Amino acid sequence: MTRTAAALVAVLVATTACSGPAPADDWQVVWREDFTGAEGSPPSGDWIVDTGTAYPGGAPHWGTGEIQTHTADPSNVALDGRGNLVITPRRDAAGAWTSGRVETKRSDFKAPEGGALRIEGRVRMPEGTGDAALGYWSAFWALGAPHRGDYWNWPEVGEVDVMENVNGVDQVWGALHCGVEVGGPCDEPDGLGGSAPCPGSPCLGEFHTYAFEWDRGTTPNELRWYVDGQRYHSVDEARVGAGPWAAMTSHAGYFVLLNVSIGGGFPNGVARRDTPTAATTPDRPMVVDHVSVSTRARR
């Protein structure tokens, strides 16, 4: 989720031209969250609700320059009683922003040897475009397990952005972060990213299914990004290199995160200005219907 440089603007206007079939039927669901529960209640015990502006001892502003404080208040993060998780950025009378961020307790989501991993979620991005959306940064992503307890090993341990959206731009971004903090095989801090419009209806304010696959059954191994079953981005081991690839794939696995941030490197880079502004409108939620993790055995 850490992208800061002007190269992001190039991603904005250059949609990655990838195509491919929808995933096959031979996936086994190993974990799923449907966000059932009473309205106003927190997500299930399978989740950690992050609070504050950093991990303990970690980089300030979650390492991205975002300005909000994450809370566990139901006004920021809660179930809606209809099978959804709702994450809502809010602004108080003094102009301070709060929002919500959750991550799975499990951190062992990993492709089996010779097989594949699929992380999928049905998500409705926040509504709003133009000045009213400046600074909004919604994300569905995953971090390498070693990041827990050592909050300074990014991006070596790997980060996968399954779905990101900023500033109410009507498209989805997906990216890989790896290697070293500046430059390196993943061109940090921007990462190796692609983007696409959502098929059939706007990304903003509509539910779409976003997915990421890590395939260890191909040569070279490959990562793939999808929206509604349509592949729009991929990165393989040959592009990254054996060493950085091993560093992000040889550990215990990944944990999944969902959040809405306000401001920071990515929205600022796309907007070419600091965000949010006085025109940014609060109370526009990201809504998550479900998240699932599946694996596929060696073929």
mmCIF file of N, CA and C in Angstrom, residues 170-289:
data_model
loop_
_atom_site.group_PDB
_atom_site.id
_atom_site.type_symbol
_atom_site.label_atom_id
_atom_site.label_comp_id
_atom_site.label_asym_id
_atom_site.label_seq_id
_atom_site.Cartn_x
_atom_site.Cartn_y
_atom_site.Cartn_z
ATOM 1 N N ASP A 170 -12.227 6.198 -11.401
ATOM 2 C CA ASP A 170 -13.075 5.037 -11.642
ATOM 3 C C ASP A 170 -12.295 3.886 -12.268
ATOM 4 N N GLN A 171 -11.419 3.274 -11.466
ATOM 5 C CA GLN A 171 -10.661 2.110 -11.894
ATOM 6 C C GLN A 171 -10.077 1.423 -10.676
ATOM 7 N N VAL A 172 -9.556 0.220 -10.897
ATOM 8 C CA VAL A 172 -8.883 -0.529 -9.858
ATOM 9 C C VAL A 172 -7.397 -0.570 -10.165
ATOM 10 N N TRP A 173 -6.592 -0.486 -9.116
ATOM 11 C CA TRP A 173 -5.154 -0.703 -9.218
ATOM 12 C C TRP A 173 -4.796 -1.998 -8.492
ATOM 13 N N GLY A 174 -3.817 -2.724 -9.017
ATOM 14 C CA GLY A 174 -3.221 -3.858 -8.333
ATOM 15 C C GLY A 174 -1.715 -3.743 -8.433
ATOM 16 N N ALA A 175 -0.991 -4.218 -7.412
ATOM 17 C CA ALA A 175 0.463 -4.023 -7.429
ATOM 18 C C ALA A 175 1.171 -5.049 -6.566
ATOM 19 N N LEU A 176 2.454 -5.241 -6.870
ATOM 20 C CA LEU A 176 3.380 -6.017 -6.054
ATOM 21 C C LEU A 176 4.455 -5.088 -5.533
ATOM 22 N N HIS A 177 4.781 -5.244 -4.233
ATOM 23 C CA HIS A 177 5.918 -4.541 -3.634
ATOM 24 C C HIS A 177 6.906 -5.584 -3.120
ATOM 25 N N CYS A 178 8.202 -5.380 -3.412
ATOM 26 C CA CYS A 178 9.213 -6.367 -3.025
ATOM 27 C C CYS A 178 10.583 -5.707 -3.018
ATOM 28 N N GLY A 179 11.586 -6.467 -2.599
ATOM 29 C CA GLY A 179 12.970 -6.012 -2.721
ATOM 30 C C GLY A 179 13.365 -4.987 -1.677
ATOM 31 N N VAL A 180 13.817 -3.829 -2.140
ATOM 32 C CA VAL A 180 14.341 -2.788 -1.260
ATOM 33 C C VAL A 180 13.435 -1.563 -1.308
ATOM 34 N N GLU A 181 13.625 -0.645 -0.338
ATOM 35 C CA GLU A 181 12.705 0.481 -0.173
ATOM 36 C C GLU A 181 12.749 1.473 -1.326
ATOM 37 N N VAL A 182 13.887 1.614 -1.956
ATOM 38 C CA VAL A 182 14.009 2.574 -3.062
ATOM 39 C C VAL A 182 14.598 1.851 -4.266
ATOM 40 N N GLY A 183 13.881 1.895 -5.375
ATOM 41 C CA GLY A 183 14.347 1.231 -6.587
ATOM 42 C C GLY A 183 14.172 -0.269 -6.500
ATOM 43 N N GLY A 184 15.200 -1.000 -6.899
ATOM 44 C CA GLY A 184 15.170 -2.446 -6.817
ATOM 45 C C GLY A 184 14.252 -3.088 -7.840
ATOM 46 N N PRO A 185 14.025 -4.390 -7.704
ATOM 47 C CA PRO A 185 13.285 -5.134 -8.727
ATOM 48 C C PRO A 185 11.819 -4.748 -8.835
ATOM 49 N N CYS A 186 11.272 -4.154 -7.769
ATOM 50 C CA CYS A 186 9.864 -3.745 -7.797
ATOM 51 C C CYS A 186 9.694 -2.237 -7.920
ATOM 52 N N ASP A 187 10.790 -1.536 -8.290
ATOM 53 C CA ASP A 187 10.703 -0.099 -8.559
ATOM 54 C C ASP A 187 10.029 0.647 -7.412
ATOM 55 N N GLU A 188 10.511 0.384 -6.200
ATOM 56 C CA GLU A 188 9.904 1.013 -5.027
ATOM 57 C C GLU A 188 10.260 2.492 -4.923
ATOM 58 N N PRO A 189 9.370 3.260 -4.294
ATOM 59 C CA PRO A 189 8.191 2.815 -3.546
ATOM 60 C C PRO A 189 6.923 2.637 -4.374
ATOM 61 N N ASP A 190 7.017 2.742 -5.696
ATOM 62 C CA ASP A 190 5.811 2.640 -6.515
ATOM 63 C C ASP A 190 5.295 1.216 -6.634
ATOM 64 N N GLY A 191 6.193 0.230 -6.702
ATOM 65 C CA GLY A 191 5.785 -1.136 -6.935
ATOM 66 C C GLY A 191 5.544 -1.407 -8.407
ATOM 67 N N LEU A 192 5.289 -2.667 -8.706
ATOM 68 C CA LEU A 192 4.978 -3.092 -10.071
ATOM 69 C C LEU A 192 3.465 -3.188 -10.184
ATOM 70 N N GLY A 193 2.862 -2.159 -10.767
ATOM 71 C CA GLY A 193 1.414 -2.049 -10.742
ATOM 72 C C GLY A 193 0.769 -2.057 -12.099
ATOM 73 N N GLY A 194 -0.516 -2.349 -12.092
ATOM 74 C CA GLY A 194 -1.364 -2.260 -13.268
ATOM 75 C C GLY A 194 -2.717 -1.737 -12.849
ATOM 76 N N SER A 195 -3.524 -1.333 -13.811
ATOM 77 C CA SER A 195 -4.842 -0.799 -13.497
ATOM 78 C C SER A 195 -5.812 -1.132 -14.611
ATOM 79 N N ALA A 196 -7.103 -1.027 -14.293
ATOM 80 C CA ALA A 196 -8.137 -1.348 -15.273
ATOM 81 C C ALA A 196 -9.466 -0.770 -14.829
ATOM 82 N N PRO A 197 -10.361 -0.468 -15.775
ATOM 83 C CA PRO A 197 -11.739 -0.151 -15.406
ATOM 84 C C PRO A 197 -12.443 -1.428 -14.965
ATOM 85 N N CYS A 198 -13.524 -1.283 -14.245
ATOM 86 C CA CYS A 198 -14.310 -2.447 -13.856
ATOM 87 C C CYS A 198 -15.289 -2.796 -14.970
ATOM 88 N N PRO A 199 -15.426 -4.069 -15.311
ATOM 89 C CA PRO A 199 -16.311 -4.450 -16.416
ATOM 90 C C PRO A 199 -17.783 -4.308 -16.048
ATOM 91 N N GLY A 200 -18.546 -3.758 -16.972
ATOM 92 C CA GLY A 200 -19.991 -3.776 -16.833
ATOM 93 C C GLY A 200 -20.623 -2.651 -16.062
ATOM 94 N N SER A 201 -19.929 -2.119 -15.066
ATOM 95 C CA SER A 201 -20.472 -1.036 -14.247
ATOM 96 C C SER A 201 -19.321 -0.301 -13.589
ATOM 97 N N PRO A 202 -19.556 0.906 -13.059
ATOM 98 C CA PRO A 202 -18.461 1.655 -12.445
ATOM 99 C C PRO A 202 -17.821 0.896 -11.281
ATOM 100 N N CYS A 203 -16.539 1.127 -11.071
ATOM 101 C CA CYS A 203 -15.892 0.599 -9.870
ATOM 102 C C CYS A 203 -16.469 1.259 -8.622
ATOM 103 N N LEU A 204 -16.705 2.552 -8.711
ATOM 104 C CA LEU A 204 -17.124 3.341 -7.561
ATOM 105 C C LEU A 204 -18.585 3.075 -7.230
ATOM 106 N N GLY A 205 -18.843 2.756 -5.960
ATOM 107 C CA GLY A 205 -20.210 2.599 -5.506
ATOM 108 C C GLY A 205 -20.905 1.343 -5.975
ATOM 109 N N GLU A 206 -20.191 0.417 -6.605
ATOM 110 C CA GLU A 206 -20.772 -0.840 -7.083
ATOM 111 C C GLU A 206 -19.912 -2.006 -6.581
ATOM 112 N N PHE A 207 -20.563 -3.137 -6.298
ATOM 113 C CA PHE A 207 -19.805 -4.318 -5.890
ATOM 114 C C PHE A 207 -19.122 -4.961 -7.093
ATOM 115 N N HIS A 208 -17.852 -5.295 -6.901
ATOM 116 C CA HIS A 208 -17.093 -6.061 -7.879
ATOM 117 C C HIS A 208 -16.235 -7.067 -7.122
ATOM 118 N N THR A 209 -15.841 -8.119 -7.812
ATOM 119 C CA THR A 209 -15.010 -9.155 -7.208
ATOM 120 C C THR A 209 -13.567 -8.964 -7.656
ATOM 121 N N TYR A 210 -12.700 -8.753 -6.675
ATOM 122 C CA TYR A 210 -11.277 -8.525 -6.929
ATOM 123 C C TYR A 210 -10.503 -9.743 -6.431
ATOM 124 N N ALA A 211 -9.536 -10.190 -7.214
ATOM 125 C CA ALA A 211 -8.813 -11.409 -6.853
ATOM 126 C C ALA A 211 -7.350 -11.321 -7.256
ATOM 127 N N PHE A 212 -6.552 -12.073 -6.517
ATOM 128 C CA PHE A 212 -5.111 -12.198 -6.764
ATOM 129 C C PHE A 212 -4.757 -13.674 -6.716
ATOM 130 N N GLU A 213 -3.910 -14.112 -7.639
ATOM 131 C CA GLU A 213 -3.436 -15.494 -7.649
ATOM 132 C C GLU A 213 -1.910 -15.542 -7.634
ATOM 133 N N TRP A 214 -1.404 -16.457 -6.840
ATOM 134 C CA TRP A 214 0.028 -16.769 -6.797
ATOM 135 C C TRP A 214 0.156 -18.211 -7.273
ATOM 136 N N ASP A 215 0.751 -18.387 -8.430
ATOM 137 C CA ASP A 215 0.791 -19.690 -9.097
ATOM 138 C C ASP A 215 2.204 -20.248 -9.065
ATOM 139 N N ARG A 216 2.382 -21.327 -8.311
ATOM 140 C CA ARG A 216 3.672 -22.013 -8.234
ATOM 141 C C ARG A 216 3.727 -23.218 -9.165
ATOM 142 N N GLY A 217 2.703 -23.358 -10.012
ATOM 143 C CA GLY A 217 2.653 -24.478 -10.938
ATOM 144 C C GLY A 217 3.076 -24.126 -12.345
ATOM 145 N N THR A 218 3.484 -22.874 -12.556
ATOM 146 C CA THR A 218 3.952 -22.434 -13.864
ATOM 147 C C THR A 218 5.451 -22.177 -13.809
ATOM 148 N N THR A 219 6.073 -22.152 -14.969
ATOM 149 C CA THR A 219 7.492 -21.805 -15.065
ATOM 150 C C THR A 219 7.638 -20.642 -16.032
ATOM 151 N N PRO A 220 8.085 -19.469 -15.554
ATOM 152 C CA PRO A 220 8.368 -19.151 -14.154
ATOM 153 C C PRO A 220 7.086 -19.004 -13.334
ATOM 154 N N ASN A 221 7.219 -19.056 -11.996
ATOM 155 C CA ASN A 221 6.080 -18.786 -11.122
ATOM 156 C C ASN A 221 5.506 -17.414 -11.442
ATOM 157 N N GLU A 222 4.191 -17.265 -11.232
ATOM 158 C CA GLU A 222 3.522 -16.047 -11.693
ATOM 159 C C GLU A 222 2.503 -15.555 -10.671
ATOM 160 N N LEU A 223 2.339 -14.233 -10.610
ATOM 161 C CA LEU A 223 1.292 -13.565 -9.843
ATOM 162 C C LEU A 223 0.329 -12.924 -10.829
ATOM 163 N N ARG A 224 -0.985 -13.009 -10.524
ATOM 164 C CA ARG A 224 -1.993 -12.481 -11.443
ATOM 165 C C ARG A 224 -3.071 -11.730 -10.669
ATOM 166 N N TRP A 225 -3.592 -10.676 -11.305
ATOM 167 C CA TRP A 225 -4.635 -9.843 -10.702
ATOM 168 C C TRP A 225 -5.878 -9.852 -11.593
ATOM 169 N N TYR A 226 -7.063 -9.907 -10.946
ATOM 170 C CA TYR A 226 -8.326 -9.993 -11.676
ATOM 171 C C TYR A 226 -9.352 -9.008 -11.119
ATOM 172 N N VAL A 227 -10.253 -8.567 -11.980
ATOM 173 C CA VAL A 227 -11.486 -7.904 -11.553
ATOM 174 C C VAL A 227 -12.633 -8.586 -12.280
ATOM 175 N N ASP A 228 -13.587 -9.100 -11.523
ATOM 176 C CA ASP A 228 -14.738 -9.824 -12.076
ATOM 177 C C ASP A 228 -14.311 -10.908 -13.066
ATOM 178 N N GLY A 229 -13.242 -11.617 -12.718
ATOM 179 C CA GLY A 229 -12.782 -12.731 -13.530
ATOM 180 C C GLY A 229 -11.917 -12.356 -14.710
ATOM 181 N N GLN A 230 -11.707 -11.072 -14.945
ATOM 182 C CA GLN A 230 -10.882 -10.627 -16.064
ATOM 183 C C GLN A 230 -9.487 -10.249 -15.561
ATOM 184 N N ARG A 231 -8.486 -10.909 -16.096
ATOM 185 C CA ARG A 231 -7.113 -10.613 -15.687
ATOM 186 C C ARG A 231 -6.659 -9.308 -16.312
ATOM 187 N N TYR A 232 -6.035 -8.458 -15.479
ATOM 188 C CA TYR A 232 -5.566 -7.173 -15.993
ATOM 189 C C TYR A 232 -4.109 -6.878 -15.657
ATOM 190 N N HIS A 233 -3.455 -7.753 -14.880
ATOM 191 C CA HIS A 233 -2.065 -7.478 -14.503
ATOM 192 C C HIS A 233 -1.406 -8.790 -14.110
ATOM 193 N N SER A 234 -0.104 -8.899 -14.372
ATOM 194 C CA SER A 234 0.651 -10.074 -13.950
ATOM 195 C C SER A 234 2.117 -9.709 -13.778
ATOM 196 N N VAL A 235 2.780 -10.436 -12.898
ATOM 197 C CA VAL A 235 4.217 -10.302 -12.654
ATOM 198 C C VAL A 235 4.755 -11.709 -12.448
ATOM 199 N N ASP A 236 5.881 -12.039 -13.096
ATOM 200 C CA ASP A 236 6.439 -13.374 -12.885
ATOM 201 C C ASP A 236 7.820 -13.302 -12.240
ATOM 202 N N GLU A 237 8.310 -14.466 -11.828
ATOM 203 C CA GLU A 237 9.579 -14.546 -11.111
ATOM 204 C C GLU A 237 10.736 -14.026 -11.944
ATOM 205 N N ALA A 238 10.691 -14.234 -13.242
ATOM 206 C CA ALA A 238 11.783 -13.779 -14.097
ATOM 207 C C ALA A 238 11.921 -12.266 -14.058
ATOM 208 N N ARG A 239 10.813 -11.570 -13.925
ATOM 209 C CA ARG A 239 10.858 -10.109 -13.886
ATOM 210 C C ARG A 239 11.463 -9.597 -12.583
ATOM 211 N N VAL A 240 11.199 -10.291 -11.493
ATOM 212 C CA VAL A 240 11.641 -9.843 -10.171
ATOM 213 C C VAL A 240 13.048 -10.334 -9.849
ATOM 214 N N GLY A 241 13.370 -11.549 -10.252
ATOM 215 C CA GLY A 241 14.660 -12.139 -9.922
ATOM 216 C C GLY A 241 14.527 -13.162 -8.807
ATOM 217 N N ALA A 242 15.391 -14.170 -8.834
ATOM 218 C CA ALA A 242 15.269 -15.303 -7.920
ATOM 219 C C ALA A 242 15.397 -14.904 -6.455
ATOM 220 N N GLY A 243 16.360 -14.019 -6.137
ATOM 221 C CA GLY A 243 16.579 -13.642 -4.746
ATOM 222 C C GLY A 243 15.403 -12.909 -4.130
ATOM 223 N N PRO A 244 14.972 -11.784 -4.716
ATOM 224 C CA PRO A 244 13.815 -11.073 -4.170
ATOM 225 C C PRO A 244 12.550 -11.925 -4.172
ATOM 226 N N TRP A 245 12.382 -12.765 -5.194
ATOM 227 C CA TRP A 245 11.201 -13.635 -5.236
ATOM 228 C C TRP A 245 11.205 -14.597 -4.048
ATOM 229 N N ALA A 246 12.367 -15.200 -3.774
ATOM 230 C CA ALA A 246 12.465 -16.124 -2.644
ATOM 231 C C ALA A 246 12.193 -15.416 -1.325
ATOM 232 N N ALA A 247 12.675 -14.176 -1.179
ATOM 233 C CA ALA A 247 12.487 -13.445 0.069
ATOM 234 C C ALA A 247 11.020 -13.195 0.377
ATOM 235 N N MET A 248 10.207 -13.068 -0.652
ATOM 236 C CA MET A 248 8.790 -12.759 -0.412
ATOM 237 C C MET A 248 7.899 -13.997 -0.502
ATOM 238 N N THR A 249 8.461 -15.151 -0.870
ATOM 239 C CA THR A 249 7.634 -16.351 -1.021
ATOM 240 C C THR A 249 8.066 -17.523 -0.150
ATOM 241 N N SER A 250 9.248 -17.468 0.449
ATOM 242 C CA SER A 250 9.756 -18.628 1.189
ATOM 243 C C SER A 250 9.392 -18.601 2.667
ATOM 244 N N HIS A 251 8.745 -17.541 3.137
ATOM 245 C CA HIS A 251 8.355 -17.467 4.548
ATOM 246 C C HIS A 251 6.997 -18.140 4.767
ATOM 247 N N ALA A 252 6.413 -17.951 5.951
ATOM 248 C CA ALA A 252 5.223 -18.710 6.362
ATOM 249 C C ALA A 252 3.984 -18.405 5.543
ATOM 250 N N GLY A 253 3.913 -17.218 4.951
ATOM 251 C CA GLY A 253 2.729 -16.865 4.177
ATOM 252 C C GLY A 253 2.360 -15.408 4.358
ATOM 253 N N TYR A 254 1.076 -15.107 4.144
ATOM 254 C CA TYR A 254 0.588 -13.729 4.136
ATOM 255 C C TYR A 254 -0.639 -13.579 5.020
ATOM 256 N N PHE A 255 -0.856 -12.344 5.497
ATOM 257 C CA PHE A 255 -2.123 -11.992 6.131
ATOM 258 C C PHE A 255 -2.818 -10.940 5.278
ATOM 259 N N VAL A 256 -4.142 -10.871 5.402
ATOM 260 C CA VAL A 256 -4.981 -10.029 4.549
ATOM 261 C C VAL A 256 -5.432 -8.802 5.329
ATOM 262 N N LEU A 257 -5.466 -7.656 4.654
ATOM 263 C CA LEU A 257 -5.883 -6.402 5.274
ATOM 264 C C LEU A 257 -6.969 -5.724 4.447
ATOM 265 N N LEU A 258 -7.810 -4.955 5.144
ATOM 266 C CA LEU A 258 -8.830 -4.101 4.534
ATOM 267 C C LEU A 258 -8.797 -2.764 5.245
ATOM 268 N N ASN A 259 -8.753 -1.674 4.509
ATOM 269 C CA ASN A 259 -8.757 -0.368 5.168
ATOM 270 C C ASN A 259 -9.136 0.735 4.189
ATOM 271 N N VAL A 260 -9.505 1.864 4.756
ATOM 272 C CA VAL A 260 -9.629 3.101 3.988
ATOM 273 C C VAL A 260 -8.754 4.135 4.670
ATOM 274 N N SER A 261 -7.768 4.625 3.956
ATOM 275 C CA SER A 261 -6.888 5.679 4.449
ATOM 276 C C SER A 261 -7.300 7.011 3.841
ATOM 277 N N ILE A 262 -6.782 8.066 4.429
ATOM 278 C CA ILE A 262 -7.014 9.414 3.917
ATOM 279 C C ILE A 262 -5.661 10.088 3.728
ATOM 280 N N GLY A 263 -5.410 10.561 2.520
ATOM 281 C CA GLY A 263 -4.140 11.198 2.218
ATOM 282 C C GLY A 263 -3.013 10.190 2.098
ATOM 283 N N GLY A 264 -1.812 10.695 1.858
ATOM 284 C CA GLY A 264 -0.649 9.833 1.729
ATOM 285 C C GLY A 264 -0.081 9.828 0.323
ATOM 286 N N GLY A 265 0.977 9.034 0.156
ATOM 287 C CA GLY A 265 1.755 9.082 -1.070
ATOM 288 C C GLY A 265 0.995 8.759 -2.329
ATOM 289 N N PHE A 266 0.144 7.733 -2.297
ATOM 290 C CA PHE A 266 -0.545 7.319 -3.515
ATOM 291 C C PHE A 266 -1.564 8.362 -3.978
ATOM 292 N N PRO A 267 -2.530 8.768 -3.142
ATOM 293 C CA PRO A 267 -3.460 9.801 -3.621
ATOM 294 C C PRO A 267 -2.774 11.114 -3.951
ATOM 295 N N ASN A 268 -1.739 11.474 -3.189
ATOM 296 C CA ASN A 268 -1.025 12.712 -3.505
ATOM 297 C C ASN A 268 -0.326 12.620 -4.853
ATOM 298 N N GLY A 269 0.283 11.451 -5.138
ATOM 299 C CA GLY A 269 0.982 11.290 -6.401
ATOM 300 C C GLY A 269 0.058 11.351 -7.591
ATOM 301 N N VAL A 270 -1.126 10.729 -7.472
ATOM 302 C CA VAL A 270 -2.085 10.755 -8.572
ATOM 303 C C VAL A 270 -2.675 12.146 -8.749
ATOM 304 N N ALA A 271 -2.966 12.821 -7.622
ATOM 305 C CA ALA A 271 -3.568 14.158 -7.694
ATOM 306 C C ALA A 271 -2.554 15.246 -8.020
ATOM 307 N N ARG A 272 -1.267 14.944 -7.859
ATOM 308 C CA ARG A 272 -0.193 15.930 -8.015
ATOM 309 C C ARG A 272 -0.364 17.103 -7.048
ATOM 310 N N ARG A 273 -0.858 16.795 -5.862
ATOM 311 C CA ARG A 273 -1.033 17.810 -4.825
ATOM 312 C C ARG A 273 -1.258 17.092 -3.505
ATOM 313 N N ASP A 274 -1.166 17.827 -2.414
ATOM 314 C CA ASP A 274 -1.442 17.235 -1.113
ATOM 315 C C ASP A 274 -2.935 16.982 -0.962
ATOM 316 N N THR A 275 -3.254 15.867 -0.370
ATOM 317 C CA THR A 275 -4.636 15.518 -0.082
ATOM 318 C C THR A 275 -4.732 15.043 1.368
ATOM 319 N N PRO A 276 -5.936 15.122 1.969
ATOM 320 C CA PRO A 276 -7.198 15.642 1.446
ATOM 321 C C PRO A 276 -7.193 17.159 1.425
ATOM 322 N N THR A 277 -8.284 17.744 0.958
ATOM 323 C CA THR A 277 -8.465 19.188 0.972
ATOM 324 C C THR A 277 -9.753 19.512 1.718
ATOM 325 N N ALA A 278 -10.027 20.797 1.847
ATOM 326 C CA ALA A 278 -11.265 21.208 2.517
ATOM 327 C C ALA A 278 -12.499 20.708 1.781
ATOM 328 N N ALA A 279 -12.345 20.419 0.487
ATOM 329 C CA ALA A 279 -13.488 19.954 -0.306
ATOM 330 C C ALA A 279 -13.746 18.459 -0.171
ATOM 331 N N THR A 280 -12.791 17.720 0.427
ATOM 332 C CA THR A 280 -12.967 16.276 0.565
ATOM 333 C C THR A 280 -14.136 15.977 1.498
ATOM 334 N N THR A 281 -15.032 15.119 1.055
ATOM 335 C CA THR A 281 -16.263 14.827 1.787
ATOM 336 C C THR A 281 -16.102 13.568 2.630
ATOM 337 N N PRO A 282 -16.378 13.633 3.936
ATOM 338 C CA PRO A 282 -16.271 12.436 4.776
ATOM 339 C C PRO A 282 -17.480 11.514 4.622
ATOM 340 N N ASP A 283 -17.432 10.398 5.348
ATOM 341 C CA ASP A 283 -18.584 9.486 5.503
ATOM 342 C C ASP A 283 -18.950 8.735 4.235
ATOM 343 N N ARG A 284 -17.965 8.422 3.411
ATOM 344 C CA ARG A 284 -18.215 7.615 2.220
ATOM 345 C C ARG A 284 -17.512 6.272 2.415
ATOM 346 N N PRO A 285 -18.259 5.225 2.719
ATOM 347 C CA PRO A 285 -17.641 3.973 3.167
ATOM 348 C C PRO A 285 -17.190 3.050 2.047
ATOM 349 N N MET A 286 -16.247 2.189 2.390
ATOM 350 C CA MET A 286 -15.959 0.984 1.621
ATOM 351 C C MET A 286 -16.752 -0.149 2.268
ATOM 352 N N VAL A 287 -17.439 -0.936 1.448
ATOM 353 C CA VAL A 287 -18.284 -2.019 1.948
ATOM 354 C C VAL A 287 -17.742 -3.342 1.409
ATOM 355 N N VAL A 288 -17.559 -4.307 2.306
ATOM 356 C CA VAL A 288 -16.974 -5.600 1.930
ATOM 357 C C VAL A 288 -17.990 -6.703 2.202
ATOM 358 N N ASP A 289 -18.381 -7.413 1.167
ATOM 359 C CA ASP A 289 -19.357 -8.497 1.282
ATOM 360 C C ASP A 289 -18.714 -9.779 1.796
#
